[in-house]
Amino acid sequence: MKVYFDNAATTAMDDRVIEAMLPFMKSHFGNPSSVHSHGREVRNAIEKSRKKVAELLNATPSEIFFTSGGTEADNTALVCGVETHGITHAISSPLEHHAVLHTLEVLEKKGKIKLSLLDVNSKGEIDHGQLEKLLKANPNSLVSLMQANNEIGNLNDLEKIGGLAKEYGAFFHSDTVQTMGHYAHDLKNLPIDAIVAGGHKFHGPKGSGFLFVRKDKKIHPFIHGGAQERNMRGGTENVIGIIGIAKALELAYEDMSGHQAHVEKIKKHFIDKLTQEIPGVEFNGLSADLGKSLYTVLNVSLPPSEANRGMLLFNLDLEGISASGGSACSSGATVGSHVLRALNHNPERDSVRFSFSRFNTVEEVDYTVEKLKELYAVEA
Ligand SMILES: Cc1ncc(COP(=O)(O)O)c(C=O)c1O
């Protein structure tokens, strides 16, 4: 059996997304900046996609900028947010994705900002009181806190954080790469200035993404060049990526609650089975708390085992199960997860992130738990 439980790294494309993209690889090949009919038909398709994304998120089309993915969108919001709004202090957390953490660290190294990282407890929770104290002491800050952590699934309360950011005049950016297409976003009413998306996390194409920036918090461009994206991102558009991400988001919204119910059932079954079958199993962060974590992610901490130490992902792979030890960029690398380190996770225990999509089944969970039982029975 082949099982793909690494959907937080990337997802399989939906066939309907591929169908929507195909004409733009064949007959509709014009450059959207060309004024002739070949160009105009592609320009129209891009603007239709922008309108679709804006409608789904309750935003306006002028607030949506297509990018090459979540990383570029995060970089744009942070670097240009700081520059445009004269910001000299940023507040974030050690659990952020490297697309945010490394960008903020570079800004600090260049002397543009002072960076304050919030403390987190062993479950990865932040303290809103500490956030408020920092905001009070540093007016005109940038706050960057993700909606859901990609490794442990912890959800942040965007309403609460955004409310505090607004009260103290801060620019609030949230990395929503793991929640876009999985939860509904109502951007007219959410107190947030910038959010981001990567199409490949919700059955769209890799290398596609977008940035939302609220219209009264406009920022300078990150990539300079032609007048594409209303002068906000130079370069000929990734047309197929734009068509694909808009279609993928449309499909995600079409049956979001059905999708959520299906994936939650899989996650709950996994938690129950592991708890019953693997003595000493634990769950990292809040990932086993269905009300406080992203429903697509379960981060499992297994009891110390000589046979599996450092080999767990490899052993699972041999059984046809694809999972991950952390974020996609650190899986395969020898450095451990910065998120688990921040939680003071016991290095004697191996951890594995299983992440799900609507294409997974309960049978795949049963197969995986059977294999884990075999792997951990070696020493029984
Ligand atoms: C939370 C988070 N932010 C940003 C990214 C980067 O997104 P992209 O791959 O679209 O550049 C990822 C991808 O793993 C992620 O999980």
Short mmCIF file of C-alpha atoms and ligand atoms in Angstrom, two decimals:
data_model
loop_
_atom_site.label_atom_id
_atom_site.label_comp_id
_atom_site.label_asym_id
_atom_site.label_seq_id
_atom_site.Cartn_x
_atom_site.Cartn_y
_atom_site.Cartn_z
CA MET A 1 0.00 0.00 0.00
CA LYS A 2 1.20 3.53 -0.78
CA VAL A 3 0.10 6.18 1.70
CA TYR A 4 0.65 9.92 1.29
CA PHE A 5 0.43 11.61 4.69
CA ASP A 6 2.55 14.69 3.89
CA ASN A 7 -0.14 17.12 2.75
CA ALA A 8 1.28 20.01 4.78
CA ALA A 9 4.36 19.76 2.54
CA THR A 10 2.30 19.69 -0.63
CA THR A 11 -0.95 18.21 -1.97
CA ALA A 12 -1.92 16.32 -5.10
CA MET A 13 -3.51 18.55 -7.71
CA ASP A 14 -7.24 18.22 -8.25
CA ASP A 15 -8.03 17.04 -11.81
CA ARG A 16 -10.48 19.93 -12.20
CA VAL A 17 -7.64 22.37 -11.50
CA ILE A 18 -5.52 20.73 -14.20
CA GLU A 19 -8.47 20.93 -16.64
CA ALA A 20 -8.84 24.65 -15.95
CA MET A 21 -5.13 25.25 -16.53
CA LEU A 22 -4.76 23.21 -19.74
CA PRO A 23 -6.12 25.77 -22.25
CA PHE A 24 -3.54 28.27 -20.94
CA MET A 25 -0.74 25.84 -21.86
CA LYS A 26 -2.18 25.29 -25.33
CA SER A 27 -4.36 27.76 -27.23
CA HIS A 28 -4.41 30.67 -24.72
CA PHE A 29 -0.69 31.35 -24.73
CA GLY A 30 -0.64 35.12 -25.22
CA ASN A 31 1.33 37.47 -23.00
CA PRO A 32 -1.24 39.18 -20.75
CA SER A 33 0.56 42.50 -21.21
CA SER A 34 0.06 42.40 -25.00
CA VAL A 35 -2.80 44.56 -26.21
CA HIS A 36 -3.85 42.29 -29.11
CA SER A 37 -6.58 39.69 -28.78
CA HIS A 38 -4.20 36.86 -27.79
CA GLY A 39 -2.98 38.97 -24.88
CA ARG A 40 -6.38 40.35 -23.94
CA GLU A 41 -8.02 36.95 -23.50
CA VAL A 42 -5.29 35.94 -21.04
CA ARG A 43 -5.44 39.31 -19.23
CA ASN A 44 -9.21 38.79 -18.82
CA ALA A 45 -8.66 35.32 -17.37
CA ILE A 46 -6.14 36.67 -14.84
CA GLU A 47 -8.50 39.43 -13.75
CA LYS A 48 -11.37 36.93 -13.48
CA SER A 49 -9.16 34.79 -11.23
CA ARG A 50 -8.30 37.79 -9.06
CA LYS A 51 -11.99 38.68 -8.77
CA LYS A 52 -12.82 35.09 -7.83
CA VAL A 53 -10.15 34.99 -5.08
CA ALA A 54 -11.27 38.38 -3.75
CA GLU A 55 -14.94 37.33 -3.68
CA LEU A 56 -14.18 34.10 -1.81
CA LEU A 57 -12.15 35.97 0.84
CA ASN A 58 -14.52 38.95 1.07
CA ALA A 59 -11.78 41.31 -0.12
CA THR A 60 -11.53 43.60 -3.15
CA PRO A 61 -9.59 42.59 -6.28
CA SER A 62 -7.21 45.53 -5.81
CA GLU A 63 -6.07 43.95 -2.52
CA ILE A 64 -4.93 40.66 -4.14
CA PHE A 65 -1.45 40.28 -5.70
CA PHE A 66 -0.41 37.02 -7.33
CA THR A 67 3.06 35.75 -6.37
CA SER A 68 5.26 32.67 -6.86
CA GLY A 69 4.02 31.20 -3.57
CA GLY A 70 3.77 31.67 0.17
CA THR A 71 7.47 32.43 0.65
CA GLU A 72 7.49 35.36 -1.78
CA ALA A 73 4.22 36.68 -0.35
CA ASP A 74 5.63 36.54 3.21
CA ASN A 75 8.87 38.25 2.14
CA THR A 76 6.94 40.98 0.34
CA ALA A 77 4.63 41.69 3.28
CA LEU A 78 7.46 41.78 5.83
CA VAL A 79 10.23 43.57 3.93
CA CYS A 80 7.93 46.09 2.23
CA GLY A 81 5.62 46.48 5.23
CA VAL A 82 8.61 47.55 7.34
CA GLU A 83 10.00 49.82 4.64
CA THR A 84 6.74 51.50 3.62
CA HIS A 85 5.40 52.14 7.09
CA GLY A 86 8.66 53.20 8.76
CA ILE A 87 8.55 50.26 11.17
CA THR A 88 11.58 49.65 13.42
CA HIS A 89 10.31 46.89 15.72
CA ALA A 90 8.81 43.48 14.95
CA ILE A 91 7.09 40.92 17.15
CA SER A 92 6.93 37.28 16.10
CA SER A 93 7.40 33.79 17.56
CA PRO A 94 10.11 31.11 17.39
CA LEU A 95 7.53 28.74 15.86
CA GLU A 96 7.09 30.66 12.61
CA HIS A 97 7.99 29.10 9.27
CA HIS A 98 11.45 30.04 7.98
CA ALA A 99 9.79 32.14 5.26
CA VAL A 100 8.94 34.54 8.10
CA LEU A 101 11.68 33.90 10.69
CA HIS A 102 14.63 34.11 8.31
CA THR A 103 13.19 37.21 6.63
CA LEU A 104 12.80 38.97 9.99
CA GLU A 105 16.28 37.87 11.06
CA VAL A 106 17.77 39.37 7.88
CA LEU A 107 15.90 42.63 8.51
CA GLU A 108 17.34 42.67 12.04
CA LYS A 109 20.88 41.90 10.82
CA LYS A 110 20.63 44.80 8.37
CA GLY A 111 19.73 47.06 11.30
CA LYS A 112 16.23 47.84 9.98
CA ILE A 113 14.31 46.39 12.92
CA LYS A 114 14.70 45.09 16.44
CA LEU A 115 13.07 41.66 16.64
CA SER A 116 11.20 40.46 19.73
CA LEU A 117 10.20 36.80 19.78
CA LEU A 118 7.36 35.82 22.11
CA ASP A 119 7.93 33.06 24.65
CA VAL A 120 6.12 29.78 24.02
CA ASN A 121 5.25 27.09 26.57
CA SER A 122 5.89 23.36 26.08
CA LYS A 123 2.64 23.09 24.10
CA GLY A 124 3.68 25.95 21.80
CA GLU A 125 1.15 28.45 23.14
CA ILE A 126 1.93 32.17 23.11
CA ASP A 127 1.00 34.61 25.84
CA HIS A 128 -1.30 37.42 24.69
CA GLY A 129 -0.34 39.43 27.81
CA GLN A 130 3.31 39.45 26.70
CA LEU A 131 2.24 40.49 23.20
CA GLU A 132 0.25 43.41 24.61
CA LYS A 133 3.16 44.51 26.82
CA LEU A 134 5.50 44.55 23.82
CA LEU A 135 2.97 46.45 21.72
CA LYS A 136 2.47 49.02 24.47
CA ALA A 137 6.23 49.57 24.77
CA ASN A 138 6.79 49.69 20.98
CA PRO A 139 4.19 51.66 19.08
CA ASN A 140 4.22 51.23 15.28
CA SER A 141 5.43 47.62 15.44
CA LEU A 142 5.04 44.85 12.90
CA VAL A 143 3.30 41.77 14.28
CA SER A 144 3.82 38.53 12.34
CA LEU A 145 2.09 35.47 13.78
CA MET A 146 0.92 32.54 11.71
CA GLN A 147 -2.69 31.33 11.76
CA ALA A 148 -1.70 27.66 12.01
CA ASN A 149 1.68 26.12 12.61
CA ASN A 150 2.79 23.84 9.78
CA GLU A 151 4.50 21.32 12.08
CA ILE A 152 2.33 21.03 15.20
CA GLY A 153 -0.89 22.54 13.87
CA ASN A 154 -1.40 25.03 16.74
CA LEU A 155 -3.98 27.65 15.81
CA ASN A 156 -3.51 31.30 16.76
CA ASP A 157 -6.53 33.48 17.46
CA LEU A 158 -6.31 36.05 14.63
CA GLU A 159 -9.28 38.07 15.95
CA LYS A 160 -7.60 38.53 19.31
CA ILE A 161 -4.10 39.22 17.98
CA GLY A 162 -5.50 41.51 15.27
CA GLY A 163 -7.59 43.37 17.85
CA LEU A 164 -4.48 44.05 19.95
CA ALA A 165 -2.44 45.03 16.88
CA LYS A 166 -5.15 47.49 15.86
CA GLU A 167 -5.42 48.97 19.35
CA TYR A 168 -1.69 49.76 19.38
CA GLY A 169 -1.41 50.84 15.72
CA ALA A 170 0.67 47.84 14.59
CA PHE A 171 0.87 46.34 11.08
CA PHE A 172 -0.42 42.78 11.41
CA HIS A 173 0.75 40.09 8.98
CA SER A 174 -0.23 36.46 9.33
CA ASP A 175 1.26 33.51 7.47
CA THR A 176 -1.93 31.71 6.42
CA VAL A 177 -0.26 29.23 4.08
CA GLN A 178 -1.56 26.23 6.07
CA THR A 179 -5.10 27.53 6.59
CA MET A 180 -5.94 29.02 3.20
CA GLY A 181 -8.50 26.79 1.52
CA HIS A 182 -9.06 24.89 4.78
CA TYR A 183 -10.87 27.59 6.76
CA ALA A 184 -13.00 30.48 5.49
CA HIS A 185 -11.46 33.95 5.68
CA ASP A 186 -13.64 37.02 5.90
CA LEU A 187 -11.10 39.75 5.27
CA LYS A 188 -13.49 42.71 5.44
CA ASN A 189 -14.16 41.84 9.05
CA LEU A 190 -10.91 40.25 10.23
CA PRO A 191 -8.59 42.85 11.81
CA ILE A 192 -5.57 41.95 9.70
CA ASP A 193 -3.40 43.87 7.22
CA ALA A 194 -1.68 41.14 5.20
CA ILE A 195 -2.15 37.41 4.65
CA VAL A 196 -0.66 34.95 2.18
CA ALA A 197 -1.35 31.73 0.27
CA GLY A 198 0.50 28.98 -1.57
CA GLY A 199 -1.67 27.14 -4.09
CA HIS A 200 0.05 23.76 -3.69
CA LYS A 201 -1.22 23.38 -0.11
CA PHE A 202 -4.84 23.08 -1.28
CA HIS A 203 -4.64 20.97 -4.44
CA GLY A 204 -3.43 23.77 -6.70
CA PRO A 205 -0.13 24.09 -8.59
CA LYS A 206 3.30 24.54 -7.04
CA GLY A 207 4.88 27.93 -7.62
CA SER A 208 1.55 29.75 -7.30
CA GLY A 209 0.49 32.04 -4.49
CA PHE A 210 -0.97 35.37 -3.55
CA LEU A 211 -0.65 38.18 -1.07
CA PHE A 212 -3.55 40.15 0.36
CA VAL A 213 -2.73 43.66 1.56
CA ARG A 214 -5.51 45.79 3.02
CA LYS A 215 -6.09 48.85 0.87
CA ASP A 216 -5.46 51.42 3.61
CA LYS A 217 -2.11 49.73 4.45
CA LYS A 218 -0.62 49.74 0.94
CA ILE A 219 3.03 48.69 0.64
CA HIS A 220 5.84 49.23 -1.91
CA PRO A 221 6.65 46.51 -4.46
CA PHE A 222 9.19 43.79 -3.65
CA ILE A 223 10.07 42.87 -7.25
CA HIS A 224 10.73 45.78 -9.60
CA GLY A 225 10.23 45.57 -13.33
CA GLY A 226 7.22 45.94 -15.60
CA ALA A 227 3.80 47.20 -14.60
CA GLN A 228 2.34 43.76 -13.89
CA GLU A 229 0.14 43.30 -10.80
CA ARG A 230 -0.59 47.04 -10.87
CA ASN A 231 3.12 47.87 -10.48
CA MET A 232 3.38 45.64 -7.40
CA ARG A 233 5.24 42.71 -8.97
CA GLY A 234 7.25 43.07 -12.16
CA GLY A 235 7.59 40.06 -14.46
CA THR A 236 5.36 38.20 -16.89
CA GLU A 237 2.67 36.52 -14.85
CA ASN A 238 2.66 32.77 -14.09
CA VAL A 239 -0.63 32.52 -15.97
CA ILE A 240 -1.26 28.80 -15.43
CA GLY A 241 -0.40 29.19 -11.74
CA ILE A 242 -2.88 32.04 -11.36
CA ILE A 243 -5.66 30.14 -13.15
CA GLY A 244 -4.83 27.06 -11.04
CA ILE A 245 -4.74 28.71 -7.62
CA ALA A 246 -8.05 30.52 -8.22
CA LYS A 247 -9.72 27.28 -9.37
CA ALA A 248 -8.28 25.37 -6.40
CA LEU A 249 -9.58 27.99 -3.98
CA GLU A 250 -13.00 27.93 -5.62
CA LEU A 251 -13.14 24.13 -5.22
CA ALA A 252 -11.96 24.36 -1.61
CA TYR A 253 -14.78 26.78 -0.79
CA GLU A 254 -17.37 24.68 -2.66
CA ASP A 255 -17.31 21.99 0.01
CA MET A 256 -15.15 23.28 2.83
CA SER A 257 -17.25 21.82 5.65
CA GLY A 258 -17.50 18.40 3.94
CA HIS A 259 -13.75 18.39 3.44
CA GLN A 260 -13.17 19.42 7.07
CA ALA A 261 -15.54 16.73 8.40
CA HIS A 262 -13.82 14.03 6.32
CA VAL A 263 -10.29 15.03 7.37
CA GLU A 264 -11.27 15.49 11.01
CA LYS A 265 -12.71 11.98 11.07
CA ILE A 266 -9.37 10.65 9.79
CA LYS A 267 -7.38 12.66 12.34
CA LYS A 268 -9.61 11.61 15.25
CA HIS A 269 -9.42 7.95 14.21
CA PHE A 270 -5.62 8.25 14.04
CA ILE A 271 -5.39 9.77 17.55
CA ASP A 272 -7.70 7.09 19.01
CA LYS A 273 -5.91 4.20 17.31
CA LEU A 274 -2.42 5.40 18.27
CA THR A 275 -3.48 5.95 21.87
CA GLN A 276 -4.94 2.41 22.02
CA GLU A 277 -2.17 0.60 20.15
CA ILE A 278 1.14 2.33 20.96
CA PRO A 279 1.91 2.52 24.68
CA GLY A 280 3.66 5.77 25.63
CA VAL A 281 2.63 7.66 22.49
CA GLU A 282 2.36 11.45 22.91
CA PHE A 283 1.30 14.29 20.65
CA ASN A 284 3.39 17.41 20.10
CA GLY A 285 1.98 20.90 20.59
CA LEU A 286 -1.79 21.10 20.56
CA SER A 287 -2.09 18.81 17.56
CA ALA A 288 -4.28 16.23 19.35
CA ASP A 289 -6.70 18.93 20.56
CA LEU A 290 -9.23 19.07 17.73
CA GLY A 291 -10.59 22.45 18.82
CA LYS A 292 -7.19 24.13 19.01
CA SER A 293 -5.30 22.71 16.06
CA LEU A 294 -5.34 22.59 12.30
CA TYR A 295 -7.42 19.58 11.29
CA THR A 296 -4.94 18.54 8.60
CA VAL A 297 -1.93 18.06 10.94
CA LEU A 298 -1.09 15.49 13.63
CA ASN A 299 2.39 15.55 15.17
CA VAL A 300 3.18 12.29 16.96
CA SER A 301 5.98 11.75 19.50
CA LEU A 302 6.92 8.08 19.81
CA PRO A 303 8.50 6.40 22.81
CA PRO A 304 12.31 6.10 22.83
CA SER A 305 13.37 3.13 20.69
CA GLU A 306 16.89 2.04 19.73
CA ALA A 307 15.66 0.38 16.53
CA ASN A 308 13.91 3.49 15.24
CA ARG A 309 16.08 6.29 16.62
CA GLY A 310 16.62 8.75 13.78
CA MET A 311 15.29 6.13 11.34
CA LEU A 312 11.55 6.39 11.84
CA LEU A 313 10.77 8.34 8.66
CA PHE A 314 13.02 6.02 6.69
CA ASN A 315 11.37 2.93 8.21
CA LEU A 316 7.91 4.29 7.37
CA ASP A 317 9.06 5.11 3.85
CA LEU A 318 10.16 1.48 3.41
CA GLU A 319 6.55 0.51 4.20
CA GLY A 320 5.25 2.93 1.53
CA ILE A 321 4.19 5.64 3.99
CA SER A 322 5.28 9.20 3.19
CA ALA A 323 5.32 11.51 6.20
CA SER A 324 7.60 14.22 7.47
CA GLY A 325 9.70 15.21 10.46
CA GLY A 326 9.00 18.89 10.20
CA SER A 327 8.49 21.44 7.49
CA ALA A 328 9.09 20.39 3.89
CA CYS A 329 12.31 22.35 3.68
CA SER A 330 13.81 20.67 6.75
CA SER A 331 12.59 17.13 6.02
CA GLY A 332 15.55 15.42 4.39
CA ALA A 333 17.94 17.80 6.07
CA THR A 334 19.84 16.61 9.13
CA VAL A 335 19.04 19.65 11.27
CA GLY A 336 16.13 18.93 13.59
CA SER A 337 12.93 20.88 13.70
CA HIS A 338 13.29 24.41 15.11
CA VAL A 339 9.65 24.16 16.23
CA LEU A 340 10.16 21.00 18.32
CA ARG A 341 13.37 22.48 19.74
CA ALA A 342 11.45 25.56 20.87
CA LEU A 343 9.03 23.22 22.69
CA ASN A 344 11.98 21.52 24.46
CA HIS A 345 10.96 18.23 22.91
CA ASN A 346 12.82 15.22 24.35
CA PRO A 347 15.45 14.33 21.68
CA GLU A 348 15.28 10.66 22.76
CA ARG A 349 11.81 10.45 21.22
CA ASP A 350 11.28 10.40 17.46
CA SER A 351 8.55 12.64 16.10
CA VAL A 352 6.64 12.38 12.90
CA ARG A 353 4.19 14.78 11.32
CA PHE A 354 1.29 13.14 9.56
CA SER A 355 -0.74 15.58 7.47
CA PHE A 356 -3.96 14.83 5.65
CA SER A 357 -6.13 15.88 2.75
CA ARG A 358 -9.57 15.05 1.43
CA PHE A 359 -7.93 12.33 -0.70
CA ASN A 360 -6.92 10.27 2.39
CA THR A 361 -8.90 7.38 3.90
CA VAL A 362 -9.43 5.74 7.29
CA GLU A 363 -7.96 2.51 5.84
CA GLU A 364 -4.67 4.34 5.29
CA VAL A 365 -4.65 5.26 8.98
CA ASP A 366 -5.24 1.62 9.97
CA TYR A 367 -2.40 0.47 7.72
CA THR A 368 -0.03 3.11 9.17
CA VAL A 369 -0.86 2.22 12.78
CA GLU A 370 -0.29 -1.48 11.99
CA LYS A 371 3.15 -0.64 10.59
CA LEU A 372 4.00 1.54 13.60
CA LYS A 373 2.96 -1.31 15.88
CA GLU A 374 5.31 -3.66 14.02
CA LEU A 375 8.17 -1.13 14.16
CA TYR A 376 7.73 -0.53 17.87
CA ALA A 377 7.10 -4.18 18.74
CA VAL A 378 10.69 -4.95 17.70
CA GLU A 379 11.78 -4.35 21.26
CA ALA A 380 8.71 -5.68 23.02
C1 LIG B 1 3.46 28.02 7.22
C2 LIG B 1 4.15 28.07 5.90
N1 LIG B 1 4.57 29.25 5.42
C3 LIG B 1 5.16 29.37 4.22
C4 LIG B 1 5.40 28.26 3.44
C5 LIG B 1 6.06 28.42 2.12
O1 LIG B 1 5.11 28.37 1.08
P1 LIG B 1 5.55 28.12 -0.45
O2 LIG B 1 6.01 26.71 -0.53
O3 LIG B 1 4.29 28.35 -1.24
O4 LIG B 1 6.60 29.11 -0.78
C6 LIG B 1 5.00 26.99 3.90
C7 LIG B 1 5.30 25.77 3.11
O5 LIG B 1 5.73 24.75 3.65
C8 LIG B 1 4.35 26.90 5.16
O6 LIG B 1 3.94 25.73 5.64
#
